[in-house]
Amino acid sequence: MNFDINNLVRDNVKVLKPYSSARDEFEDFDTADMVFLDANENPFSSGVNRYPDPQQASVKSILAKQHKVNSNQMLLGNGSDEVLDLLFRAFCEPKVDNVITLPPTYGMYGVLANINAVENREVLLSTDFQPQIEKIFNAIDENTKMIFLCSPNNPTGNSFSEESVTTLLEQFKGLVVIDEAYIDFSEKESWLEKMDQYPNLVITQTLSKAYGLAGIRLGICYASAEIISILNKIKPPYNVNELTQKRALQRLDDTNAIQSEIKLIIEQREELLKVLLHVNYVEKIYPTEANFILIKVDDANKRYDDLIAKGIVIRNRTTQPLCENTLRLTIGTESENKKLIEALQN
Ligand SMILES: *Cc1c(COP(=O)(O)O)cnc(C)c1O
């Protein structure tokens, strides 16, 4: 497939001259003995009186090492939600272009499509929650810019078959965005390894789930250097703040802590799966590769209310397509899960 990203970029973005911040113009800004009088900052040192690095070089360099990619194949955002929004703004002409999403899935894709006045063509997953490739290709037209694949998928918990993802990557002429928010809980490989093979592959990850940093808001987009340079043109200059960059660096350095928490969460998930088998109103337990479990119950609204009354908040997914009477349970600590189990069994 001969793929030219320039065929996908919005015309206004193509000709856009990005805002150039003081810190963009002088890149080596943490050179220790320089005097910085260029950005109208308060000169009194507090750790955060200076604008943050707009390119987050330190965070990117550690991520680049850990994931074996180049820093120029990476864009960081204020959560993956910002990264996803930038993709819409770079590639989708409002009221002209469309994207494809595969419900039941993460609600933000549809919300972002609406905010950006981009048509969202929904192609339901199959009953076993896999992409329906033929239906997807029927929905695609010359204005289809992106397909969103959430794998492992929220709220179903499964990942998509390698075969269907590969078919889309090979045959769709727009961007295939794979949201890997839950990849660290899965035994499957990340699609990152295939990035050099597919010029239309975009992968998003986040520090919000396995990395335990939902509060700092840091999302990552991995893609070809060409795609990343387009996103860089339109991103707000200081979209990742200094406190976030510092905290992310600390955490990324502590790979042992991250891995041991992931391991504990997976152990708790397996425990909970066993218990759920014996809860009489649980009608189905969906296979999961994430830090949550989707279950089908007799009456989701009733079971949801019962749990709330016992002080336990879960997610009721009953209104989602193919998810009637389903509940999504996030895996907590061992003691939180004990409380959940007790409440489920009563
Ligand atoms: C939680 C979640 C995210 C994370 O979004 P952030 O903005 O990075 O916190 C992204 N995608 C999916 C599918 C999620 O469930």
PDB file of N, CA and C and ligand atoms in Angstrom, residues 78-81 106 109 150 154 179 181-182 206 208-209 217-219, ligand 1:
ATOM      1  N   ASN A  78      -2.114  15.708  27.701  1.00  0.00           N
ATOM      2  CA  ASN A  78      -2.797  15.810  28.982  1.00  0.00           C
ATOM      3  C   ASN A  78      -3.825  14.672  29.073  1.00  0.00           C
ATOM      4  N   GLY A  79      -3.309  13.458  29.298  1.00  0.00           N
ATOM      5  CA  GLY A  79      -4.140  12.255  29.216  1.00  0.00           C
ATOM      6  C   GLY A  79      -4.244  11.787  27.777  1.00  0.00           C
ATOM      7  N   SER A  80      -4.602  10.514  27.580  1.00  0.00           N
ATOM      8  CA  SER A  80      -4.778  10.103  26.171  1.00  0.00           C
ATOM      9  C   SER A  80      -5.973  10.796  25.561  1.00  0.00           C
ATOM     10  N   ASP A  81      -6.876  11.291  26.395  1.00  0.00           N
ATOM     11  CA  ASP A  81      -8.011  12.016  25.836  1.00  0.00           C
ATOM     12  C   ASP A  81      -7.557  13.224  25.007  1.00  0.00           C
ATOM     13  N   TYR A 106     -14.982   2.415  24.376  1.00  0.00           N
ATOM     14  CA  TYR A 106     -14.700   3.626  25.157  1.00  0.00           C
ATOM     15  C   TYR A 106     -15.514   4.800  24.607  1.00  0.00           C
ATOM     16  N   TYR A 109     -14.327   8.312  22.168  1.00  0.00           N
ATOM     17  CA  TYR A 109     -14.157   8.457  20.712  1.00  0.00           C
ATOM     18  C   TYR A 109     -15.389   9.155  20.110  1.00  0.00           C
ATOM     19  N   CYS A 150     -10.027  -0.324  20.304  1.00  0.00           N
ATOM     20  CA  CYS A 150      -9.617  -0.319  21.704  1.00  0.00           C
ATOM     21  C   CYS A 150      -9.306  -1.764  22.077  1.00  0.00           C
ATOM     22  N   ASN A 154     -12.433  -1.612  26.337  1.00  0.00           N
ATOM     23  CA  ASN A 154     -13.253  -1.155  27.457  1.00  0.00           C
ATOM     24  C   ASN A 154     -14.664  -0.961  26.923  1.00  0.00           C
ATOM     25  N   ASP A 179      -6.017   1.845  20.748  1.00  0.00           N
ATOM     26  CA  ASP A 179      -5.959   2.376  22.106  1.00  0.00           C
ATOM     27  C   ASP A 179      -5.552   1.234  23.037  1.00  0.00           C
ATOM     28  N   ALA A 181      -4.798   1.346  26.329  1.00  0.00           N
ATOM     29  CA  ALA A 181      -4.839   1.790  27.733  1.00  0.00           C
ATOM     30  C   ALA A 181      -4.631   0.628  28.710  1.00  0.00           C
ATOM     31  N   TYR A 182      -5.044  -0.572  28.295  1.00  0.00           N
ATOM     32  CA  TYR A 182      -4.993  -1.726  29.223  1.00  0.00           C
ATOM     33  C   TYR A 182      -3.957  -2.766  28.841  1.00  0.00           C
ATOM     34  N   THR A 206      -1.350   5.133  28.105  1.00  0.00           N
ATOM     35  CA  THR A 206      -1.619   6.104  29.164  1.00  0.00           C
ATOM     36  C   THR A 206      -0.925   5.690  30.450  1.00  0.00           C
ATOM     37  N   SER A 208      -2.506   6.304  33.142  1.00  0.00           N
ATOM     38  CA  SER A 208      -3.663   6.360  34.045  1.00  0.00           C
ATOM     39  C   SER A 208      -4.078   5.027  34.644  1.00  0.00           C
ATOM     40  N   LYS A 209      -3.700   3.918  34.034  1.00  0.00           N
ATOM     41  CA  LYS A 209      -4.239   2.642  34.493  1.00  0.00           C
ATOM     42  C   LYS A 209      -3.138   1.835  35.193  1.00  0.00           C
ATOM     43  N   ARG A 217      -2.493  13.032  34.685  1.00  0.00           N
ATOM     44  CA  ARG A 217      -2.911  13.184  33.292  1.00  0.00           C
ATOM     45  C   ARG A 217      -1.718  13.116  32.336  1.00  0.00           C
ATOM     46  N   LEU A 218      -1.337  11.920  31.966  1.00  0.00           N
ATOM     47  CA  LEU A 218      -0.301  11.794  30.942  1.00  0.00           C
ATOM     48  C   LEU A 218      -0.653  10.655  29.987  1.00  0.00           C
ATOM     49  N   GLY A 219      -0.883  11.030  28.758  1.00  0.00           N
ATOM     50  CA  GLY A 219      -1.185  10.063  27.709  1.00  0.00           C
ATOM     51  C   GLY A 219      -0.114  10.128  26.640  1.00  0.00           C
TER      52      GLY A 219
HETATM   53  C1  LIG B   1      -9.102   4.915  30.904  1.00  0.00           C
HETATM   54  C2  LIG B   1      -8.959   4.894  29.427  1.00  0.00           C
HETATM   55  C3  LIG B   1      -8.115   5.784  28.788  1.00  0.00           C
HETATM   56  C4  LIG B   1      -7.304   6.749  29.604  1.00  0.00           C
HETATM   57  O1  LIG B   1      -7.497   8.023  29.285  1.00  0.00           O
HETATM   58  P1  LIG B   1      -6.537   9.118  29.979  1.00  0.00           P
HETATM   59  O2  LIG B   1      -7.083  10.365  29.391  1.00  0.00           O
HETATM   60  O3  LIG B   1      -5.142   8.811  29.546  1.00  0.00           O
HETATM   61  O4  LIG B   1      -6.713   8.999  31.460  1.00  0.00           O
HETATM   62  C5  LIG B   1      -7.965   5.727  27.430  1.00  0.00           C
HETATM   63  N1  LIG B   1      -8.616   4.792  26.708  1.00  0.00           N
HETATM   64  C6  LIG B   1      -9.413   3.905  27.294  1.00  0.00           C
HETATM   65  C7  LIG B   1     -10.074   2.867  26.488  1.00  0.00           C
HETATM   66  C8  LIG B   1      -9.628   3.938  28.665  1.00  0.00           C
HETATM   67  O5  LIG B   1     -10.446   3.054  29.232  1.00  0.00           O
END
